[in-house]
Amino acid sequence: YAATGFPYALVGVAQPLNELFAVRADFGSIAHHAYSGTTSDNDFKGNIDYNRGALLGDWFVAGGGFRLTAGATFNTAKATMTASSHDGKISLGGTQYDAPSSVYYVTSDLSFPKATPYVGLGWGHHAGTPGLSFNFDLGASFGTAKATPLKASPALASELALDQQGSADLAQENRDFQDTVHKFKAIPQLTFGLGYRF
């Protein structure tokens, strides 16, 4: 079978065991997705690379196509984040610092656990007559994201060194950033696709 949606496209194989149960394996990927944005304080940009394999079990509750799904996902999930100046200023720990060009920035690398539980529901992959079939999945892989400490660029680090409060503001910004990252507890999945029964 194949499916696409959020956050990736995937391919997989399913094996019904009987009218109530099936097992599956699939692989999904988003390769080097770039993102950018602006807040009232800073501009930010980065890249996301996410590959995920899954071993899943399906329970067809009423013996039809509707199912509950549980299993494990195996992730290679990495992202970079760079926050730079907005209108010539960069905000760190609630304090505005002069940042006249793009060489003034902070950066961090983010990651997601390599192995995570998956829980969801959906339709399809049940035993049936040979031919084309429809599949749908709504679920999530559960784990807590992590990030490396914010690192100031050489230009910004030099400016912070001249301010008595500079290192404290960078430390506060890092605490706020880490708190935000740790709020991400899951990677959701919403996909639709087609399969072929043999």
JSON list of C-alpha atoms in Angstrom, two decimals:
[
{"chain": "A", "resi": 1, "resn": "TYR", "atom": "CA", "xyz": [0.00, 0.00, 0.00]},
{"chain": "A", "resi": 2, "resn": "ALA", "atom": "CA", "xyz": [0.94, 3.67, -0.36]},
{"chain": "A", "resi": 3, "resn": "ALA", "atom": "CA", "xyz": [-0.37, 6.78, 1.37]},
{"chain": "A", "resi": 4, "resn": "THR", "atom": "CA", "xyz": [0.29, 10.48, 1.64]},
{"chain": "A", "resi": 5, "resn": "GLY", "atom": "CA", "xyz": [-0.70, 13.31, 3.95]},
{"chain": "A", "resi": 6, "resn": "PHE", "atom": "CA", "xyz": [0.79, 14.86, 7.08]},
{"chain": "A", "resi": 7, "resn": "PRO", "atom": "CA", "xyz": [3.68, 14.79, 7.74]},
{"chain": "A", "resi": 8, "resn": "TYR", "atom": "CA", "xyz": [5.01, 12.39, 5.08]},
{"chain": "A", "resi": 9, "resn": "ALA", "atom": "CA", "xyz": [4.36, 10.02, 2.20]},
{"chain": "A", "resi": 10, "resn": "LEU", "atom": "CA", "xyz": [4.73, 6.33, 2.98]},
{"chain": "A", "resi": 11, "resn": "VAL", "atom": "CA", "xyz": [4.75, 2.82, 1.52]},
{"chain": "A", "resi": 12, "resn": "GLY", "atom": "CA", "xyz": [4.10, -0.43, 3.33]},
{"chain": "A", "resi": 13, "resn": "VAL", "atom": "CA", "xyz": [2.87, -4.00, 3.41]},
{"chain": "A", "resi": 14, "resn": "ALA", "atom": "CA", "xyz": [-0.01, -5.46, 5.42]},
{"chain": "A", "resi": 15, "resn": "GLN", "atom": "CA", "xyz": [-0.83, -9.07, 6.29]},
{"chain": "A", "resi": 16, "resn": "PRO", "atom": "CA", "xyz": [-4.31, -9.90, 7.61]},
{"chain": "A", "resi": 17, "resn": "LEU", "atom": "CA", "xyz": [-4.17, -12.72, 10.18]},
{"chain": "A", "resi": 18, "resn": "ASN", "atom": "CA", "xyz": [-7.93, -13.26, 10.30]},
{"chain": "A", "resi": 19, "resn": "GLU", "atom": "CA", "xyz": [-11.10, -11.14, 10.20]},
{"chain": "A", "resi": 20, "resn": "LEU", "atom": "CA", "xyz": [-10.12, -9.26, 13.37]},
{"chain": "A", "resi": 21, "resn": "PHE", "atom": "CA", "xyz": [-6.36, -8.77, 13.25]},
{"chain": "A", "resi": 22, "resn": "ALA", "atom": "CA", "xyz": [-3.59, -7.74, 10.85]},
{"chain": "A", "resi": 23, "resn": "VAL", "atom": "CA", "xyz": [0.07, -6.80, 11.09]},
{"chain": "A", "resi": 24, "resn": "ARG", "atom": "CA", "xyz": [1.84, -4.13, 9.06]},
{"chain": "A", "resi": 25, "resn": "ALA", "atom": "CA", "xyz": [5.22, -2.59, 8.32]},
{"chain": "A", "resi": 26, "resn": "ASP", "atom": "CA", "xyz": [5.68, 0.73, 6.56]},
{"chain": "A", "resi": 27, "resn": "PHE", "atom": "CA", "xyz": [8.20, 3.49, 5.88]},
{"chain": "A", "resi": 28, "resn": "GLY", "atom": "CA", "xyz": [7.53, 7.23, 5.62]},
{"chain": "A", "resi": 29, "resn": "SER", "atom": "CA", "xyz": [9.79, 10.17, 4.83]},
{"chain": "A", "resi": 30, "resn": "ILE", "atom": "CA", "xyz": [10.04, 13.91, 4.44]},
{"chain": "A", "resi": 31, "resn": "ALA", "atom": "CA", "xyz": [13.47, 14.77, 3.10]},
{"chain": "A", "resi": 32, "resn": "HIS", "atom": "CA", "xyz": [15.07, 18.12, 3.95]},
{"chain": "A", "resi": 33, "resn": "HIS", "atom": "CA", "xyz": [11.98, 20.30, 4.34]},
{"chain": "A", "resi": 34, "resn": "ALA", "atom": "CA", "xyz": [12.90, 23.98, 4.79]},
{"chain": "A", "resi": 35, "resn": "TYR", "atom": "CA", "xyz": [10.79, 26.34, 6.91]},
{"chain": "A", "resi": 36, "resn": "SER", "atom": "CA", "xyz": [10.92, 30.01, 7.87]},
{"chain": "A", "resi": 37, "resn": "GLY", "atom": "CA", "xyz": [8.86, 32.57, 9.74]},
{"chain": "A", "resi": 38, "resn": "THR", "atom": "CA", "xyz": [8.77, 35.82, 11.68]},
{"chain": "A", "resi": 39, "resn": "THR", "atom": "CA", "xyz": [7.62, 36.78, 15.15]},
{"chain": "A", "resi": 40, "resn": "SER", "atom": "CA", "xyz": [7.36, 40.24, 16.67]},
{"chain": "A", "resi": 41, "resn": "ASP", "atom": "CA", "xyz": [10.86, 39.72, 18.13]},
{"chain": "A", "resi": 42, "resn": "ASN", "atom": "CA", "xyz": [12.95, 37.57, 15.77]},
{"chain": "A", "resi": 43, "resn": "ASP", "atom": "CA", "xyz": [13.09, 35.95, 12.34]},
{"chain": "A", "resi": 44, "resn": "PHE", "atom": "CA", "xyz": [13.66, 32.21, 12.23]},
{"chain": "A", "resi": 45, "resn": "LYS", "atom": "CA", "xyz": [14.41, 29.49, 9.70]},
{"chain": "A", "resi": 46, "resn": "GLY", "atom": "CA", "xyz": [15.59, 25.90, 9.58]},
{"chain": "A", "resi": 47, "resn": "ASN", "atom": "CA", "xyz": [15.39, 22.46, 8.02]},
{"chain": "A", "resi": 48, "resn": "ILE", "atom": "CA", "xyz": [13.61, 19.24, 8.97]},
{"chain": "A", "resi": 49, "resn": "ASP", "atom": "CA", "xyz": [14.67, 15.71, 8.01]},
{"chain": "A", "resi": 50, "resn": "TYR", "atom": "CA", "xyz": [12.37, 12.90, 9.12]},
{"chain": "A", "resi": 51, "resn": "ASN", "atom": "CA", "xyz": [12.43, 9.22, 8.21]},
{"chain": "A", "resi": 52, "resn": "ARG", "atom": "CA", "xyz": [10.26, 6.78, 10.11]},
{"chain": "A", "resi": 53, "resn": "GLY", "atom": "CA", "xyz": [9.72, 3.02, 9.96]},
{"chain": "A", "resi": 54, "resn": "ALA", "atom": "CA", "xyz": [6.84, 1.34, 11.76]},
{"chain": "A", "resi": 55, "resn": "LEU", "atom": "CA", "xyz": [5.77, -2.11, 12.97]},
{"chain": "A", "resi": 56, "resn": "LEU", "atom": "CA", "xyz": [2.03, -2.03, 13.65]},
{"chain": "A", "resi": 57, "resn": "GLY", "atom": "CA", "xyz": [-0.83, -4.26, 14.72]},
{"chain": "A", "resi": 58, "resn": "ASP", "atom": "CA", "xyz": [-4.43, -3.62, 13.64]},
{"chain": "A", "resi": 59, "resn": "TRP", "atom": "CA", "xyz": [-7.58, -4.70, 15.47]},
{"chain": "A", "resi": 60, "resn": "PHE", "atom": "CA", "xyz": [-10.72, -4.59, 13.34]},
{"chain": "A", "resi": 61, "resn": "VAL", "atom": "CA", "xyz": [-13.18, -4.01, 16.15]},
{"chain": "A", "resi": 62, "resn": "ALA", "atom": "CA", "xyz": [-16.34, -5.13, 14.34]},
{"chain": "A", "resi": 63, "resn": "GLY", "atom": "CA", "xyz": [-14.73, -7.34, 11.73]},
{"chain": "A", "resi": 64, "resn": "GLY", "atom": "CA", "xyz": [-15.02, -4.69, 9.00]},
{"chain": "A", "resi": 65, "resn": "GLY", "atom": "CA", "xyz": [-12.64, -2.03, 7.74]},
{"chain": "A", "resi": 66, "resn": "PHE", "atom": "CA", "xyz": [-12.56, 0.21, 10.83]},
{"chain": "A", "resi": 67, "resn": "ARG", "atom": "CA", "xyz": [-9.61, -0.53, 13.10]},
{"chain": "A", "resi": 68, "resn": "LEU", "atom": "CA", "xyz": [-7.61, 0.49, 16.13]},
{"chain": "A", "resi": 69, "resn": "THR", "atom": "CA", "xyz": [-3.84, 0.47, 15.65]},
{"chain": "A", "resi": 70, "resn": "ALA", "atom": "CA", "xyz": [-0.90, 0.20, 18.04]},
{"chain": "A", "resi": 71, "resn": "GLY", "atom": "CA", "xyz": [2.79, -0.46, 17.56]},
{"chain": "A", "resi": 72, "resn": "ALA", "atom": "CA", "xyz": [6.20, 1.14, 17.46]},
{"chain": "A", "resi": 73, "resn": "THR", "atom": "CA", "xyz": [7.86, 3.67, 15.19]},
{"chain": "A", "resi": 74, "resn": "PHE", "atom": "CA", "xyz": [11.59, 3.92, 14.59]},
{"chain": "A", "resi": 75, "resn": "ASN", "atom": "CA", "xyz": [12.60, 7.48, 13.82]},
{"chain": "A", "resi": 76, "resn": "THR", "atom": "CA", "xyz": [15.44, 9.45, 12.34]},
{"chain": "A", "resi": 77, "resn": "ALA", "atom": "CA", "xyz": [14.09, 12.90, 13.13]},
{"chain": "A", "resi": 78, "resn": "LYS", "atom": "CA", "xyz": [16.36, 15.93, 13.09]},
{"chain": "A", "resi": 79, "resn": "ALA", "atom": "CA", "xyz": [15.84, 19.66, 12.68]},
{"chain": "A", "resi": 80, "resn": "THR", "atom": "CA", "xyz": [17.87, 22.85, 12.81]},
{"chain": "A", "resi": 81, "resn": "MET", "atom": "CA", "xyz": [16.61, 26.21, 14.06]},
{"chain": "A", "resi": 82, "resn": "THR", "atom": "CA", "xyz": [18.24, 29.61, 13.57]},
{"chain": "A", "resi": 83, "resn": "ALA", "atom": "CA", "xyz": [16.76, 32.79, 15.08]},
{"chain": "A", "resi": 84, "resn": "SER", "atom": "CA", "xyz": [18.13, 36.06, 13.71]},
{"chain": "A", "resi": 85, "resn": "SER", "atom": "CA", "xyz": [17.46, 39.78, 13.90]},
{"chain": "A", "resi": 86, "resn": "HIS", "atom": "CA", "xyz": [14.12, 41.35, 13.08]},
{"chain": "A", "resi": 87, "resn": "ASP", "atom": "CA", "xyz": [14.21, 45.03, 12.09]},
{"chain": "A", "resi": 88, "resn": "GLY", "atom": "CA", "xyz": [17.84, 45.26, 13.24]},
{"chain": "A", "resi": 89, "resn": "LYS", "atom": "CA", "xyz": [17.19, 43.84, 16.71]},
{"chain": "A", "resi": 90, "resn": "ILE", "atom": "CA", "xyz": [17.33, 40.37, 18.25]},
{"chain": "A", "resi": 91, "resn": "SER", "atom": "CA", "xyz": [15.43, 39.56, 21.44]},
{"chain": "A", "resi": 92, "resn": "LEU", "atom": "CA", "xyz": [17.11, 37.38, 24.06]},
{"chain": "A", "resi": 93, "resn": "GLY", "atom": "CA", "xyz": [15.53, 36.78, 27.45]},
{"chain": "A", "resi": 94, "resn": "GLY", "atom": "CA", "xyz": [13.21, 39.73, 26.93]},
{"chain": "A", "resi": 95, "resn": "THR", "atom": "CA", "xyz": [16.05, 42.17, 26.14]},
{"chain": "A", "resi": 96, "resn": "GLN", "atom": "CA", "xyz": [16.58, 43.73, 22.71]},
{"chain": "A", "resi": 97, "resn": "TYR", "atom": "CA", "xyz": [20.13, 43.72, 21.31]},
{"chain": "A", "resi": 98, "resn": "ASP", "atom": "CA", "xyz": [21.44, 45.49, 18.23]},
{"chain": "A", "resi": 99, "resn": "ALA", "atom": "CA", "xyz": [21.78, 43.00, 15.36]},
{"chain": "A", "resi": 100, "resn": "PRO", "atom": "CA", "xyz": [22.33, 44.99, 12.16]},
{"chain": "A", "resi": 101, "resn": "SER", "atom": "CA", "xyz": [22.85, 41.99, 9.85]},
{"chain": "A", "resi": 102, "resn": "SER", "atom": "CA", "xyz": [22.21, 38.28, 9.39]},
{"chain": "A", "resi": 103, "resn": "VAL", "atom": "CA", "xyz": [25.52, 37.35, 11.09]},
{"chain": "A", "resi": 104, "resn": "TYR", "atom": "CA", "xyz": [23.83, 38.01, 14.45]},
{"chain": "A", "resi": 105, "resn": "TYR", "atom": "CA", "xyz": [21.88, 34.87, 15.35]},
{"chain": "A", "resi": 106, "resn": "VAL", "atom": "CA", "xyz": [21.40, 31.95, 17.74]},
{"chain": "A", "resi": 107, "resn": "THR", "atom": "CA", "xyz": [21.10, 28.35, 16.59]},
{"chain": "A", "resi": 108, "resn": "SER", "atom": "CA", "xyz": [20.09, 24.93, 17.94]},
{"chain": "A", "resi": 109, "resn": "ASP", "atom": "CA", "xyz": [19.68, 21.33, 16.74]},
{"chain": "A", "resi": 110, "resn": "LEU", "atom": "CA", "xyz": [16.48, 19.47, 17.60]},
{"chain": "A", "resi": 111, "resn": "SER", "atom": "CA", "xyz": [15.75, 15.74, 17.71]},
{"chain": "A", "resi": 112, "resn": "PHE", "atom": "CA", "xyz": [12.99, 13.23, 18.50]},
{"chain": "A", "resi": 113, "resn": "PRO", "atom": "CA", "xyz": [13.46, 9.83, 20.22]},
{"chain": "A", "resi": 114, "resn": "LYS", "atom": "CA", "xyz": [14.65, 7.04, 17.93]},
{"chain": "A", "resi": 115, "resn": "ALA", "atom": "CA", "xyz": [11.98, 4.57, 19.12]},
{"chain": "A", "resi": 116, "resn": "THR", "atom": "CA", "xyz": [8.46, 5.64, 20.11]},
{"chain": "A", "resi": 117, "resn": "PRO", "atom": "CA", "xyz": [5.06, 4.02, 20.71]},
{"chain": "A", "resi": 118, "resn": "TYR", "atom": "CA", "xyz": [2.33, 4.63, 18.12]},
{"chain": "A", "resi": 119, "resn": "VAL", "atom": "CA", "xyz": [-1.42, 4.68, 18.76]},
{"chain": "A", "resi": 120, "resn": "GLY", "atom": "CA", "xyz": [-4.11, 5.47, 16.22]},
{"chain": "A", "resi": 121, "resn": "LEU", "atom": "CA", "xyz": [-7.24, 4.49, 14.36]},
{"chain": "A", "resi": 122, "resn": "GLY", "atom": "CA", "xyz": [-8.10, 4.12, 10.73]},
{"chain": "A", "resi": 123, "resn": "TRP", "atom": "CA", "xyz": [-9.66, 2.17, 7.90]},
{"chain": "A", "resi": 124, "resn": "GLY", "atom": "CA", "xyz": [-8.34, -0.53, 5.61]},
{"chain": "A", "resi": 125, "resn": "HIS", "atom": "CA", "xyz": [-5.81, -3.37, 5.42]},
{"chain": "A", "resi": 126, "resn": "HIS", "atom": "CA", "xyz": [-8.47, -5.91, 6.44]},
{"chain": "A", "resi": 127, "resn": "ALA", "atom": "CA", "xyz": [-9.06, -9.25, 4.74]},
{"chain": "A", "resi": 128, "resn": "GLY", "atom": "CA", "xyz": [-11.15, -8.95, 1.59]},
{"chain": "A", "resi": 129, "resn": "THR", "atom": "CA", "xyz": [-11.46, -9.72, -2.09]},
{"chain": "A", "resi": 130, "resn": "PRO", "atom": "CA", "xyz": [-8.40, -9.08, -4.30]},
{"chain": "A", "resi": 131, "resn": "GLY", "atom": "CA", "xyz": [-8.10, -5.67, -5.94]},
{"chain": "A", "resi": 132, "resn": "LEU", "atom": "CA", "xyz": [-7.69, -2.01, -5.08]},
{"chain": "A", "resi": 133, "resn": "SER", "atom": "CA", "xyz": [-8.45, -0.90, -1.53]},
{"chain": "A", "resi": 134, "resn": "PHE", "atom": "CA", "xyz": [-8.60, 2.40, 0.36]},
{"chain": "A", "resi": 135, "resn": "ASN", "atom": "CA", "xyz": [-6.71, 3.15, 3.58]},
{"chain": "A", "resi": 136, "resn": "PHE", "atom": "CA", "xyz": [-6.82, 5.97, 6.12]},
{"chain": "A", "resi": 137, "resn": "ASP", "atom": "CA", "xyz": [-4.81, 6.59, 9.30]},
{"chain": "A", "resi": 138, "resn": "LEU", "atom": "CA", "xyz": [-5.10, 9.09, 12.14]},
{"chain": "A", "resi": 139, "resn": "GLY", "atom": "CA", "xyz": [-2.66, 8.66, 15.02]},
{"chain": "A", "resi": 140, "resn": "ALA", "atom": "CA", "xyz": [0.57, 9.78, 16.60]},
{"chain": "A", "resi": 141, "resn": "SER", "atom": "CA", "xyz": [4.03, 8.65, 17.66]},
{"chain": "A", "resi": 142, "resn": "PHE", "atom": "CA", "xyz": [4.57, 9.70, 21.29]},
{"chain": "A", "resi": 143, "resn": "GLY", "atom": "CA", "xyz": [7.87, 11.03, 22.62]},
{"chain": "A", "resi": 144, "resn": "THR", "atom": "CA", "xyz": [9.45, 14.24, 23.91]},
{"chain": "A", "resi": 145, "resn": "ALA", "atom": "CA", "xyz": [11.52, 16.42, 21.58]},
{"chain": "A", "resi": 146, "resn": "LYS", "atom": "CA", "xyz": [14.96, 17.60, 22.68]},
{"chain": "A", "resi": 147, "resn": "ALA", "atom": "CA", "xyz": [17.18, 20.50, 21.65]},
{"chain": "A", "resi": 148, "resn": "THR", "atom": "CA", "xyz": [20.82, 21.43, 22.09]},
{"chain": "A", "resi": 149, "resn": "PRO", "atom": "CA", "xyz": [21.50, 24.65, 24.06]},
{"chain": "A", "resi": 150, "resn": "LEU", "atom": "CA", "xyz": [21.17, 27.84, 22.03]},
{"chain": "A", "resi": 151, "resn": "LYS", "atom": "CA", "xyz": [24.53, 28.90, 20.63]},
{"chain": "A", "resi": 152, "resn": "ALA", "atom": "CA", "xyz": [25.24, 32.52, 19.71]},
{"chain": "A", "resi": 153, "resn": "SER", "atom": "CA", "xyz": [27.05, 33.32, 16.47]},
{"chain": "A", "resi": 154, "resn": "PRO", "atom": "CA", "xyz": [30.55, 34.84, 16.85]},
{"chain": "A", "resi": 155, "resn": "ALA", "atom": "CA", "xyz": [29.25, 38.34, 16.05]},
{"chain": "A", "resi": 156, "resn": "LEU", "atom": "CA", "xyz": [26.40, 38.10, 18.56]},
{"chain": "A", "resi": 157, "resn": "ALA", "atom": "CA", "xyz": [28.61, 36.47, 21.21]},
{"chain": "A", "resi": 158, "resn": "SER", "atom": "CA", "xyz": [31.01, 39.41, 20.94]},
{"chain": "A", "resi": 159, "resn": "GLU", "atom": "CA", "xyz": [28.19, 41.88, 21.51]},
{"chain": "A", "resi": 160, "resn": "LEU", "atom": "CA", "xyz": [26.78, 39.92, 24.45]},
{"chain": "A", "resi": 161, "resn": "ALA", "atom": "CA", "xyz": [30.25, 39.86, 26.05]},
{"chain": "A", "resi": 162, "resn": "LEU", "atom": "CA", "xyz": [30.19, 43.68, 26.15]},
{"chain": "A", "resi": 163, "resn": "ASP", "atom": "CA", "xyz": [26.91, 43.73, 28.10]},
{"chain": "A", "resi": 164, "resn": "GLN", "atom": "CA", "xyz": [26.91, 42.80, 31.77]},
{"chain": "A", "resi": 165, "resn": "GLN", "atom": "CA", "xyz": [23.51, 41.17, 31.35]},
{"chain": "A", "resi": 166, "resn": "GLY", "atom": "CA", "xyz": [24.32, 39.45, 28.04]},
{"chain": "A", "resi": 167, "resn": "SER", "atom": "CA", "xyz": [25.13, 35.95, 29.26]},
{"chain": "A", "resi": 168, "resn": "ALA", "atom": "CA", "xyz": [22.17, 35.96, 31.67]},
{"chain": "A", "resi": 169, "resn": "ASP", "atom": "CA", "xyz": [19.78, 36.99, 28.88]},
{"chain": "A", "resi": 170, "resn": "LEU", "atom": "CA", "xyz": [21.09, 34.24, 26.59]},
{"chain": "A", "resi": 171, "resn": "ALA", "atom": "CA", "xyz": [20.68, 31.71, 29.41]},
{"chain": "A", "resi": 172, "resn": "GLN", "atom": "CA", "xyz": [17.09, 32.87, 30.01]},
{"chain": "A", "resi": 173, "resn": "GLU", "atom": "CA", "xyz": [16.31, 32.66, 26.29]},
{"chain": "A", "resi": 174, "resn": "ASN", "atom": "CA", "xyz": [17.68, 29.12, 26.27]},
{"chain": "A", "resi": 175, "resn": "ARG", "atom": "CA", "xyz": [15.49, 28.12, 29.23]},
{"chain": "A", "resi": 176, "resn": "ASP", "atom": "CA", "xyz": [12.41, 29.53, 27.49]},
{"chain": "A", "resi": 177, "resn": "PHE", "atom": "CA", "xyz": [13.36, 27.77, 24.26]},
{"chain": "A", "resi": 178, "resn": "GLN", "atom": "CA", "xyz": [13.93, 24.42, 25.98]},
{"chain": "A", "resi": 179, "resn": "ASP", "atom": "CA", "xyz": [10.57, 24.72, 27.76]},
{"chain": "A", "resi": 180, "resn": "THR", "atom": "CA", "xyz": [8.88, 25.31, 24.39]},
{"chain": "A", "resi": 181, "resn": "VAL", "atom": "CA", "xyz": [10.62, 22.37, 22.71]},
{"chain": "A", "resi": 182, "resn": "HIS", "atom": "CA", "xyz": [9.75, 19.99, 25.55]},
{"chain": "A", "resi": 183, "resn": "LYS", "atom": "CA", "xyz": [6.05, 20.73, 25.00]},
{"chain": "A", "resi": 184, "resn": "PHE", "atom": "CA", "xyz": [6.23, 18.76, 21.75]},
{"chain": "A", "resi": 185, "resn": "LYS", "atom": "CA", "xyz": [5.22, 15.29, 22.95]},
{"chain": "A", "resi": 186, "resn": "ALA", "atom": "CA", "xyz": [4.08, 13.65, 19.71]},
{"chain": "A", "resi": 187, "resn": "ILE", "atom": "CA", "xyz": [4.37, 13.58, 15.93]},
{"chain": "A", "resi": 188, "resn": "PRO", "atom": "CA", "xyz": [0.83, 13.27, 14.51]},
{"chain": "A", "resi": 189, "resn": "GLN", "atom": "CA", "xyz": [-0.09, 11.33, 11.37]},
{"chain": "A", "resi": 190, "resn": "LEU", "atom": "CA", "xyz": [-3.01, 11.92, 9.02]},
{"chain": "A", "resi": 191, "resn": "THR", "atom": "CA", "xyz": [-2.69, 9.97, 5.77]},
{"chain": "A", "resi": 192, "resn": "PHE", "atom": "CA", "xyz": [-4.91, 8.66, 2.97]},
{"chain": "A", "resi": 193, "resn": "GLY", "atom": "CA", "xyz": [-3.89, 6.07, 0.44]},
{"chain": "A", "resi": 194, "resn": "LEU", "atom": "CA", "xyz": [-4.52, 3.09, -1.80]},
{"chain": "A", "resi": 195, "resn": "GLY", "atom": "CA", "xyz": [-3.44, -0.51, -1.60]},
{"chain": "A", "resi": 196, "resn": "TYR", "atom": "CA", "xyz": [-3.79, -3.69, -3.60]},
{"chain": "A", "resi": 197, "resn": "ARG", "atom": "CA", "xyz": [-4.98, -7.00, -2.16]},
{"chain": "A", "resi": 198, "resn": "PHE", "atom": "CA", "xyz": [-3.54, -10.17, -3.69]}
]
